[in-house]
Tab-separated table of C-alpha atoms and ligand atoms in Angstrom:
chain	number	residue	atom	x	y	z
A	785	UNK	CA	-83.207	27.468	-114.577
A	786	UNK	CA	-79.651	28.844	-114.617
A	787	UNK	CA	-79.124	28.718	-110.944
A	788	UNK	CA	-80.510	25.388	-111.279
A	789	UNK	CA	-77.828	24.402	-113.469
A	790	UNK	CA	-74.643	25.777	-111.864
A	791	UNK	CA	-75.855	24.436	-108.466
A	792	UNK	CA	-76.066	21.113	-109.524
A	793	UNK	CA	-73.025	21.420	-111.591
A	794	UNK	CA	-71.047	22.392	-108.606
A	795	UNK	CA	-72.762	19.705	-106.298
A	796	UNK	CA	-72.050	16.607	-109.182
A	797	UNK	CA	-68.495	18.243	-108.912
A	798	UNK	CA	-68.113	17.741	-105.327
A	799	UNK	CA	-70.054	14.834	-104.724
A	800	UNK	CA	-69.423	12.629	-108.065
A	801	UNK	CA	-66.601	14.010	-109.891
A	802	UNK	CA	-63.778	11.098	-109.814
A	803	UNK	CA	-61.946	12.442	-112.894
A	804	UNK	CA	-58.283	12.761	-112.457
A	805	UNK	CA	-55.691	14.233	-114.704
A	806	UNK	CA	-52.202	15.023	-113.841
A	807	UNK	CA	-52.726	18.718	-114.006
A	808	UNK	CA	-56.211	19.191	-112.579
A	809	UNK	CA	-55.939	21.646	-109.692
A	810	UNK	CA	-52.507	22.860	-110.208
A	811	UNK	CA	-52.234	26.466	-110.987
A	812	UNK	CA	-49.183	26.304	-112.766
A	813	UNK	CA	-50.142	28.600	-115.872
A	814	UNK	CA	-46.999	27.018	-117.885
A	815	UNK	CA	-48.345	22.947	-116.999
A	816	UNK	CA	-52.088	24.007	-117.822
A	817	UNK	CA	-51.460	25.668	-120.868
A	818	UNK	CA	-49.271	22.811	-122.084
A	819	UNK	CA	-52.154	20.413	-121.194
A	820	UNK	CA	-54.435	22.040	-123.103
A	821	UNK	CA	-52.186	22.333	-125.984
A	822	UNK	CA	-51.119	18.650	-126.013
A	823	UNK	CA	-55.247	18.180	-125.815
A	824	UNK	CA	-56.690	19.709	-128.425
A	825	UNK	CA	-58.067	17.454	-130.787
A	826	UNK	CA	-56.351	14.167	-128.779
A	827	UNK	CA	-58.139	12.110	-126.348
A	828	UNK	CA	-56.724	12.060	-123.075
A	829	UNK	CA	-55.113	8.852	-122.956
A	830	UNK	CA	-52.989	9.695	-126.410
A	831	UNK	CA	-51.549	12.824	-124.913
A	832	UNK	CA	-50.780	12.006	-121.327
A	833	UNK	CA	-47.785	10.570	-121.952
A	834	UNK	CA	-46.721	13.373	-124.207
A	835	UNK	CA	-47.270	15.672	-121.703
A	836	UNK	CA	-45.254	13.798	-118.962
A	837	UNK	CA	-42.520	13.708	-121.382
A	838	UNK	CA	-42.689	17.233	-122.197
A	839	UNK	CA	-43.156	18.352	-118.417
A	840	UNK	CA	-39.920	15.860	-118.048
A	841	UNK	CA	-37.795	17.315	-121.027
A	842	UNK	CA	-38.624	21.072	-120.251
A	843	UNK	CA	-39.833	21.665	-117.086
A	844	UNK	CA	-39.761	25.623	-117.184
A	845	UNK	CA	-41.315	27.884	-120.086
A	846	UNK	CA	-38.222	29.284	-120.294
A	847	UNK	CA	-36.556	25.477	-120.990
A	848	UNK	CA	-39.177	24.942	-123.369
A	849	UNK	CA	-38.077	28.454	-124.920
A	850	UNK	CA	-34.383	27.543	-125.391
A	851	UNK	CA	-34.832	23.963	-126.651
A	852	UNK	CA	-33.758	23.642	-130.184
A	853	UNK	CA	-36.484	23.708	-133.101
A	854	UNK	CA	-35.991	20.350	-134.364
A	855	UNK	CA	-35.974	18.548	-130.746
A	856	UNK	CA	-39.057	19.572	-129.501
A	857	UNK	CA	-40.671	18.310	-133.081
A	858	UNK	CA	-39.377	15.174	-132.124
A	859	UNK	CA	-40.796	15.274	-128.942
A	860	UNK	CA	-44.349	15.590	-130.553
A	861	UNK	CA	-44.371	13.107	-132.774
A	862	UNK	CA	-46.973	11.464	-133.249
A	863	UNK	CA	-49.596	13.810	-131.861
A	864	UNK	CA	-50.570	15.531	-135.505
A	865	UNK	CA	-51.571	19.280	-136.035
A	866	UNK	CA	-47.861	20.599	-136.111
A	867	UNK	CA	-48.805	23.852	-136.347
A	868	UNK	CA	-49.790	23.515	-132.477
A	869	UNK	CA	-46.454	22.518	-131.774
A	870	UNK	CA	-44.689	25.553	-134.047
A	871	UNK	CA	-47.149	27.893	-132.416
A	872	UNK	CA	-46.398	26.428	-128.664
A	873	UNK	CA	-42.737	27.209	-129.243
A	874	UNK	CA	-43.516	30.767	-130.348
A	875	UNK	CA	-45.327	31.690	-127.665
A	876	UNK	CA	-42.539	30.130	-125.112
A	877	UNK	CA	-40.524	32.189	-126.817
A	878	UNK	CA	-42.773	35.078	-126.757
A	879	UNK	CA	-42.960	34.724	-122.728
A	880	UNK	CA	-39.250	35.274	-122.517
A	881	UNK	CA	-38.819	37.825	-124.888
A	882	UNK	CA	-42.235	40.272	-124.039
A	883	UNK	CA	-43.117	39.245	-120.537
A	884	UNK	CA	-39.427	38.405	-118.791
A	885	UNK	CA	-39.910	34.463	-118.963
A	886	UNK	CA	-42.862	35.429	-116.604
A	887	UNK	CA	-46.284	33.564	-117.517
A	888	UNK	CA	-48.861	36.750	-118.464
A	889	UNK	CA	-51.807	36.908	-116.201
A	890	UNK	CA	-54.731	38.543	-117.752
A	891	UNK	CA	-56.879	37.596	-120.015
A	892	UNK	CA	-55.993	39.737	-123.016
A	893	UNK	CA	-51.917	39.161	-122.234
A	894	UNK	CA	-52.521	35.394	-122.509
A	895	UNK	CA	-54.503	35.639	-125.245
A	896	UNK	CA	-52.023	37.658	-126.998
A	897	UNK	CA	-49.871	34.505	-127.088
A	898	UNK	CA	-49.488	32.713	-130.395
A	899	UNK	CA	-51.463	29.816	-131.076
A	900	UNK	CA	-53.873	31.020	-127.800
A	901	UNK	CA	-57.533	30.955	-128.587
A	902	UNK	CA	-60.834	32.185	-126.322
A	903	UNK	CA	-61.030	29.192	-125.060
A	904	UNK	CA	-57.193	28.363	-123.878
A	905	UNK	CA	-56.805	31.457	-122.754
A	906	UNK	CA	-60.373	31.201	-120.244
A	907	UNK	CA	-58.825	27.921	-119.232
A	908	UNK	CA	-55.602	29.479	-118.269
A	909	UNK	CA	-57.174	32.414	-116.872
A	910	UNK	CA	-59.623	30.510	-114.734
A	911	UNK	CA	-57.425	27.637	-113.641
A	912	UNK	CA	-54.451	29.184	-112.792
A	913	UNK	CA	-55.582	32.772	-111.799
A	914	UNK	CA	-59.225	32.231	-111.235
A	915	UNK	CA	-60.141	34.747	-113.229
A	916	UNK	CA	-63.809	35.143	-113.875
A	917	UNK	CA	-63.680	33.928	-117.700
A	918	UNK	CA	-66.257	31.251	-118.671
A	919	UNK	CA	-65.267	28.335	-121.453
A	920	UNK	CA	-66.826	27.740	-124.854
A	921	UNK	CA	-65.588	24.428	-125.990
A	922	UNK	CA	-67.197	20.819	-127.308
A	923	UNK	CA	-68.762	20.268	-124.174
A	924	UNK	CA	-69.662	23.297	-123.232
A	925	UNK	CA	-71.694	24.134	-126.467
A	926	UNK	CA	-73.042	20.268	-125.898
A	927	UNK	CA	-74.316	20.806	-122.769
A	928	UNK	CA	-76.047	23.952	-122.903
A	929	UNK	CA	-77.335	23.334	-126.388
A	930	UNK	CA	-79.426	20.261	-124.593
A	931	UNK	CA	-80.065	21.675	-121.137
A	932	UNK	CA	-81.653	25.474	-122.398
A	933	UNK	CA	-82.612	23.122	-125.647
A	934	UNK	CA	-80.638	25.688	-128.217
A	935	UNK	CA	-81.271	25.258	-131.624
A	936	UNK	CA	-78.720	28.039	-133.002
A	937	UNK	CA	-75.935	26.299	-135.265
A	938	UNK	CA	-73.133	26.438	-132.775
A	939	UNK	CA	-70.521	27.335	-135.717
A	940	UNK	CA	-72.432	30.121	-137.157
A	941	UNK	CA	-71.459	33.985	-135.735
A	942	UNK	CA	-74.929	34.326	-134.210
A	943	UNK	CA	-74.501	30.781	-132.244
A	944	UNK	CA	-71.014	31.561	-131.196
A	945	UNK	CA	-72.297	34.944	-129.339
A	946	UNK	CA	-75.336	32.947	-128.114
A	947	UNK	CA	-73.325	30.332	-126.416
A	948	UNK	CA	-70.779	32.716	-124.890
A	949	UNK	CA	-72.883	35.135	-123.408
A	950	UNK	CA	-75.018	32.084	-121.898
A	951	UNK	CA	-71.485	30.131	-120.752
A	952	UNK	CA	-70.330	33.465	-118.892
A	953	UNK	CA	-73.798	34.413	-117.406
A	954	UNK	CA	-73.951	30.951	-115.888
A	955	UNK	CA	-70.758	31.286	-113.955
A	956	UNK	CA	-70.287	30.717	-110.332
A	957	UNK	CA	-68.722	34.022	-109.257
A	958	UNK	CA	-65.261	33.084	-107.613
A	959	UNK	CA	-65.192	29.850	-108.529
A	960	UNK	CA	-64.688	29.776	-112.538
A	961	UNK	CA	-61.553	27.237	-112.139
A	962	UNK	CA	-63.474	24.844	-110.279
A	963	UNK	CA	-67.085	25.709	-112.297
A	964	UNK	CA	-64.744	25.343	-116.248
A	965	UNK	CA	-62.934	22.386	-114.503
A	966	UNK	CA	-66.684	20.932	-113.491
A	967	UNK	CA	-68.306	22.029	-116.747
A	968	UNK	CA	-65.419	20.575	-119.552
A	969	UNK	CA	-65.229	17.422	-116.783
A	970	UNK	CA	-69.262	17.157	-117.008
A	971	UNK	CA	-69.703	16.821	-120.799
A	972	UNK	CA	-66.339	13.938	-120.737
A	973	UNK	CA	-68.271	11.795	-118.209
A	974	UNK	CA	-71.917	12.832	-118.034
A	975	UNK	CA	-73.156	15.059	-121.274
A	976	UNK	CA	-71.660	12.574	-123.466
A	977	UNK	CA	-72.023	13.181	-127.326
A	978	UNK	CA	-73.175	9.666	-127.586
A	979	UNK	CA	-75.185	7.627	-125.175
A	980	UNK	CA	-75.124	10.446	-122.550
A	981	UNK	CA	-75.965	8.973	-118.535
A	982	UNK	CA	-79.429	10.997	-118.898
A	983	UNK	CA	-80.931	8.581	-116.271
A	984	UNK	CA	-78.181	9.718	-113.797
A	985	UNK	CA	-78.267	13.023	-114.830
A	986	UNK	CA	-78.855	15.544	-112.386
A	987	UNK	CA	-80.122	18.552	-114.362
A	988	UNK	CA	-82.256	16.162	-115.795
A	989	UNK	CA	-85.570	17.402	-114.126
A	990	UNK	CA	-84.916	20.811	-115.945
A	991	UNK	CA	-83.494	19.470	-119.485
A	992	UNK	CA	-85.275	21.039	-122.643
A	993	UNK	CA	-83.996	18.213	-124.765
A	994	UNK	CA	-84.363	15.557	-122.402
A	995	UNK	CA	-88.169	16.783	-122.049
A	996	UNK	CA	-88.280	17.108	-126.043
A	997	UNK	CA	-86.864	14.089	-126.762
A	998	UNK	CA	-84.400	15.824	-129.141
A	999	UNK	CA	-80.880	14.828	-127.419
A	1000	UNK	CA	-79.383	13.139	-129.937
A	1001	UNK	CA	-80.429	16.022	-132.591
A	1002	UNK	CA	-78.473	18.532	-130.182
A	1003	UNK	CA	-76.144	20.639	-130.666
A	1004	UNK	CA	-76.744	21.706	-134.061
A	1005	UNK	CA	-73.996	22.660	-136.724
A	1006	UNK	CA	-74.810	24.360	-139.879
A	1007	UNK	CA	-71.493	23.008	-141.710
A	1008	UNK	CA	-71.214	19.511	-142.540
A	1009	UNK	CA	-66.848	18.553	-142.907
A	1010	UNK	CA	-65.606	18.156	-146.341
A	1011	UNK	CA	-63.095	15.289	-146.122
A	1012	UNK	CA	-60.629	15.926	-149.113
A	1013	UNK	CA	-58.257	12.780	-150.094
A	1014	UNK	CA	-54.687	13.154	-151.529
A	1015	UNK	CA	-52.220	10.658	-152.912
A	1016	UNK	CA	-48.372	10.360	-151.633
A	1017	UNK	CA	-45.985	8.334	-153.614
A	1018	UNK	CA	-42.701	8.466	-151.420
A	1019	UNK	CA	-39.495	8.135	-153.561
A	1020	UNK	CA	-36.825	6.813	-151.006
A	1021	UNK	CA	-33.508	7.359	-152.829
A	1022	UNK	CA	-30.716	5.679	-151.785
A	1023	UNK	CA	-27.230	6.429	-152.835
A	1024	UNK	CA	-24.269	5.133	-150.712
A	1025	UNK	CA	-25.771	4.784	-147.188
A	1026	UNK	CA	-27.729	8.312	-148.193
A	1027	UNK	CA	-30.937	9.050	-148.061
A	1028	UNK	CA	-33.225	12.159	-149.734
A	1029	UNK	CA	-35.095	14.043	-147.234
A	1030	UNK	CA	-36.260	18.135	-147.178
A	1031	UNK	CA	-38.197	20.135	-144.532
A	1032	UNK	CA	-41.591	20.849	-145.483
A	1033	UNK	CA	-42.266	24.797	-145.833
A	1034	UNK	CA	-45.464	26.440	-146.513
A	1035	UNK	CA	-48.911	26.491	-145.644
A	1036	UNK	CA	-49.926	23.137	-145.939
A	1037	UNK	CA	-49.764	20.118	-143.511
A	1038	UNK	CA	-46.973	18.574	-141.651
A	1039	UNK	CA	-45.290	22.071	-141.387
A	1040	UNK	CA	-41.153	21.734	-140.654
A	1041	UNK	CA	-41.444	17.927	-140.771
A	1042	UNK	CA	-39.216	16.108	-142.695
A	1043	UNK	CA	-40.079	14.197	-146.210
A	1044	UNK	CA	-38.914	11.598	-148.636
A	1045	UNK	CA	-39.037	12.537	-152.399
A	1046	UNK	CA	-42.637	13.619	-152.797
A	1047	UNK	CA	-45.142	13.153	-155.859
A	1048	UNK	CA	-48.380	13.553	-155.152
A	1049	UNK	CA	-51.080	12.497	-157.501
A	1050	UNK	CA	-54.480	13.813	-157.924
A	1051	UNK	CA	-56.156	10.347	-158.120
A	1052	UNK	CA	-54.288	6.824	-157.084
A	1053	UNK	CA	-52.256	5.453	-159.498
A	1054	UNK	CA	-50.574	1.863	-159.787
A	1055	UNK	CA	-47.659	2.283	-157.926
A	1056	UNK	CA	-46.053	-0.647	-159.736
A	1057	UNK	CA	-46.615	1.528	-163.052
A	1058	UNK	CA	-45.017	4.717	-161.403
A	1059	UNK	CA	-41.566	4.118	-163.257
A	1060	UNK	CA	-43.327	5.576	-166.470
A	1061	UNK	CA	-44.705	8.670	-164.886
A	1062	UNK	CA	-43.210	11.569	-166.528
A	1063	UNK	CA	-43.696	13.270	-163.072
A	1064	UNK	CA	-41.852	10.559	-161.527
A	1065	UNK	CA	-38.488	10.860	-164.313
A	1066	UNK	CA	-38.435	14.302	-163.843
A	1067	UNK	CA	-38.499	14.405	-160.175
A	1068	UNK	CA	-35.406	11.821	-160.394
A	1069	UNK	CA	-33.464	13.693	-162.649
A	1070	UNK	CA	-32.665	11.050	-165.088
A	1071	UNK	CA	-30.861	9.465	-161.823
A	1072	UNK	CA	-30.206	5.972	-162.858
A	1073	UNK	CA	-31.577	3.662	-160.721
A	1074	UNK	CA	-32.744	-0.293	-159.392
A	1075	UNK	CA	-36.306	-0.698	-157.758
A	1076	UNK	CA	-35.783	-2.303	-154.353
A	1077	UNK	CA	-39.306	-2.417	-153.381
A	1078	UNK	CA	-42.408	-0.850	-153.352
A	1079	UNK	CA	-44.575	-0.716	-149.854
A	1080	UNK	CA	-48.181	-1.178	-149.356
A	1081	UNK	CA	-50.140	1.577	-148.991
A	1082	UNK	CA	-50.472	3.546	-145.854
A	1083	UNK	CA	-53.161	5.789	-144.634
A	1084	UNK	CA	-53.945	8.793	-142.489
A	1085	UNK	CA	-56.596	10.358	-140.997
A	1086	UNK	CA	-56.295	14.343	-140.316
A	1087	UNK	CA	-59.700	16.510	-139.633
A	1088	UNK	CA	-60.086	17.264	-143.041
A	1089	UNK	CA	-57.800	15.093	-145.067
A	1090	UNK	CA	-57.373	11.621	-145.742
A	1091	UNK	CA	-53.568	10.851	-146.914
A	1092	UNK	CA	-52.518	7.779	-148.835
A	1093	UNK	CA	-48.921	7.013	-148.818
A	1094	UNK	CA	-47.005	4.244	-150.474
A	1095	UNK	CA	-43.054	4.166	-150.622
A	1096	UNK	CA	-41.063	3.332	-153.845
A	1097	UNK	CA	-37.707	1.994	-152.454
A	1098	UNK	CA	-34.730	3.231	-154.854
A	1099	UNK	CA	-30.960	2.778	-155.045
A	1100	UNK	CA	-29.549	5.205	-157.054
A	1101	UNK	CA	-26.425	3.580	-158.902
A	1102	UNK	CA	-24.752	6.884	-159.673
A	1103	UNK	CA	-24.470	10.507	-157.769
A	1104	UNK	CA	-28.043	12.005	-157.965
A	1105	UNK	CA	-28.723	14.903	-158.970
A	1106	UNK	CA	-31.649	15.872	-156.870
A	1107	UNK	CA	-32.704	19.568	-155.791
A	1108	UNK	CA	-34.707	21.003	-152.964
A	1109	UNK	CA	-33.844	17.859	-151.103
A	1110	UNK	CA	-30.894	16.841	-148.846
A	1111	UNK	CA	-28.536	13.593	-148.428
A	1112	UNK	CA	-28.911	12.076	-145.151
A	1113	UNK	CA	-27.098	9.096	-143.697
A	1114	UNK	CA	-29.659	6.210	-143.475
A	1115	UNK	CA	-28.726	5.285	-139.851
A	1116	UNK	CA	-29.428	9.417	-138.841
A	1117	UNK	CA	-32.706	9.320	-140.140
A	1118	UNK	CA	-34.172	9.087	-136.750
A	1119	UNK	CA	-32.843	12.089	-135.715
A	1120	UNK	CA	-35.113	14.043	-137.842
A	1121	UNK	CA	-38.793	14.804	-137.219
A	1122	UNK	CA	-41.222	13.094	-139.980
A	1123	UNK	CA	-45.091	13.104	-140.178
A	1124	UNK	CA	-46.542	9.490	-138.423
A	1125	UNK	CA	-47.183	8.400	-142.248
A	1126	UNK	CA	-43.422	8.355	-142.516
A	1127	UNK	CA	-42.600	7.150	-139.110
A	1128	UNK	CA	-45.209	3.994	-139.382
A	1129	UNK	CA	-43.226	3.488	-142.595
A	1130	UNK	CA	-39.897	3.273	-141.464
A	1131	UNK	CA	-40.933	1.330	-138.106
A	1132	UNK	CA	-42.158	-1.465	-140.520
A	1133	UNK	CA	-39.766	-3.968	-141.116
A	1134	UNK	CA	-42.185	-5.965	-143.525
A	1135	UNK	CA	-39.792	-4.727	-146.271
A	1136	UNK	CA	-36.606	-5.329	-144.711
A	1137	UNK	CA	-35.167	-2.385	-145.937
A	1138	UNK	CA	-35.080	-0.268	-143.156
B	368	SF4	S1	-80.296	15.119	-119.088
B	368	SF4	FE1	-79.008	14.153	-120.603
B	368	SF4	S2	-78.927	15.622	-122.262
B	368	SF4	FE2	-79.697	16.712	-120.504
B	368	SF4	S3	-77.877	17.627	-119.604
B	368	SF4	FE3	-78.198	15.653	-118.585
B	368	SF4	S4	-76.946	14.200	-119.720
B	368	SF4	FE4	-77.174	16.037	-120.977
C-alpha cells in the first residue's frame, strides 16, 4: 500500500503534473525559502507578485540582510502575519552574521534559522539540497489522512508523530525534492480539501476513505478555531499638515507597523457618540479640536481575529499634546508601513480627506 502510493505519486508527477510556479525546480536555497515564506497562509496568486518584487528588490540574502527595517515592511504590505516578515529579516541577518552570508545546508542549520519550522526547513532541505527530509504540511496530513484512512486528530502530539513518521517512511529515496514537490503539488490540484478529483484519482483503487465513504470527514482536528473580535476607533489628528502615528511594539498583531491614535473598545460603540468617551478625552489630552469626518467601518479578517476599524477624522486647532505618538507630515505618510486596515483607509477617497 505504501509503495503503491509513492509510485503513483511519482508517475501523476511525471505524467500529469502541469503546475508551474516561478521557483519550482530551482535549487536556490535563498528563492525557495523566500517562496515558502511569502506562502504561508497566502494562496499562490496573492503572493506571486510579492515574491517577484522581493526577488527584484533584494536579489541576494545578503541584500535582503542590509535593507533597512522599515523598507522591507513596506515591501510586504499587504500580505498579513508580520511577524513572518520580522522573522525573515532575522534570519537574513542571521545567514550573514553565523554562516558568512552562506545559505546553511543541513537540516538542523536551517532549522536553526528564525522563523524556520519542520516543515520549511524539509522544503529547503529537499528542494535545494535533496536531502532525504519528508514534509508535514496541509496537504500532506490531507492526503495521507484519506489514503491510509487516519483517524488521529492531526493537531494533537500523538497525530503529529503519526503523520511524520508515515510522511518520511513513504519517501522515494533520492528523490525527496521531486517526491515533497509531487506530494504538496498533489493535494493543490488533486487531494483537494473540497470537491477532491476522486474519479481521476490514481491511488484511488487503494483509498481507505474513498472505500469508506468518509472523505469529506477526513482529516480530523481535535481543536475547533476560536475567532475573537476587537473594535478599532482610529483618531486621525491633524495639526498643521501633521499627522499622529507610533510603531506598534509588543506581542500583539501588526508588530512594527505604524498606527493612528488607537482606542480600542471591548464591544462596538457609536462612533458618532465617541466625542463623550472618557477614553476618547483622555487619549486627546484635552487637545481642542473640530470633527472633520468620521469613516465607515472597515473590517479584517486574520486567523483568529476579526478587526473592526472606523476612523474619526480630527483637526486639532491648537499644538497637541499627545504622547507615545509622533507628528508626521500628511503627504509622508506613505512612507511608513501600516497594517492593510489602515492602508484600505487611506486609499479611500470616499472622504476626501486624504
Ligand atoms: S481517491 Fe480522493 S480522497 Fe483518496 S487520495 Fe485520491 S483524491 Fe484523495
Amino acid at each position: 500500500m505504501k509503495a503503491f502510493f509513492t509510485d503513483k505519486l511519482l508517475s501523476w508527477n511525471q505524467l500529469h503534473n502541469t503546475r508551474t510556479m516561478p521557483w519550482k525546480g530551482i535549487r536556490d536555497p535563498y528563492r525557495i525559502w523566500l517562496s515558502e515564506i511569502i506562502l504561508q497562509q497566502t494562496r499562490v496568486e496573492q503572493g506571486l507578485p510579492y515574491y517577484e518584487r522581493f526577488i527584484t528588490a533584494y536579489p541576494t540574502v545578503k541584500d535582503l540582510a542590509a535593507a533597512p527595517d522599515e523598507e522591507v515592511f513596506r515591501h510586504w504590505q499587504g500580505l498579513g502575519y508580520y511577524a513572518r516578515c520580522k522573522n525573515m529579516l532575522a534570519a537574513a541577518r542571521q545567514i550573514v552574521s553565523e554562516f558568512n552570508g552562506r545559505f546553511p545546508d543541513t537540516f538542523e542549520q536551517i532549522q536553526s534559522l528564525k522563523g524556520i519550522g519542520p516543515y520549511t526547513a524539509a522544503a529547503i532541505a529537499s528542494f535545494a539540497f535533496n536531502l532525504p527530509h519528508a514534509v508535514l504540511d496541509g496537504n500532506v496530513f490531507r492526503i495521507l489522512a484519506r489514503y491510509f484512512g487516519i483517524t488521529t486528530p492531526t493537531d494533537s502530539t500523538a497525530g503529529k508523530k503519526q503523520f511524520a513518521a508515515l510522511a518520511q517512511e513513504l519517501l522515494a529515496p533520492g528523490q525527496s525534492a521531486i517526491y515533497n514537490q509531487a506530494i504538496m503539488d498533489f493535494g493543490a490540484v488533486m487531494c483537494r480539501p473540497q470537491q477532491p478529483a476522486c474519479p481521476q484519482c490514481p491511488l484511488a483503487a487503494k483509498c481507505v476513505a474513498l472505500q469508506q465513504q468518509t472523505v469529506a470527514q477526513l482529516p480530523v482536528k481535535s481543536k475547533k478555531l476560536v475567532i475573537k473580535k476587537r473594535y478599532f476607533y482610529y483618531i486621525v489628528l491633524e495639526y498643521k499638515g501633521q499627522v499622529f502615528i507610533r510603531k506598534r511594539t509588543g506581542n500583539d498583531i501588526w508588530q512594527n507597523l505604524h498606527e493612528f491614535i488607537l482606542m480600542e473598545t471591548p464591544a462596538p460603540l457609536d462612533a458618532g457618540k465617541l466625542e463623550s468617551e472618557p477614553a476618547f478625552t483622555s487619549l486627546l489630552q484635552q487637545t481642542p479640536y473640530t470633527l472633520d469626518g468620521i469613516s465607515a467601518a472597515f473590517k479584517q479578517q486574520l486567523t483568529h481575529q476579526t478587526i473592526y476599524s472606523q476612523f474619526i477624522l480630527l483637526t486639532a486647532v491648537k499644538q497637541p499634546a499627545i504622547t507615545d505618538y509622533m507628528a508626521v507630515p500628511r503627504a509622508r505618510l506613505e512612507q511608513y508601513a501600516f497594517p492593510k486596515t489602515i492602508t484600505d483607509f487611506l486609499q479611500n477617497r470616499s472622504l476626501g480627506l486624504f
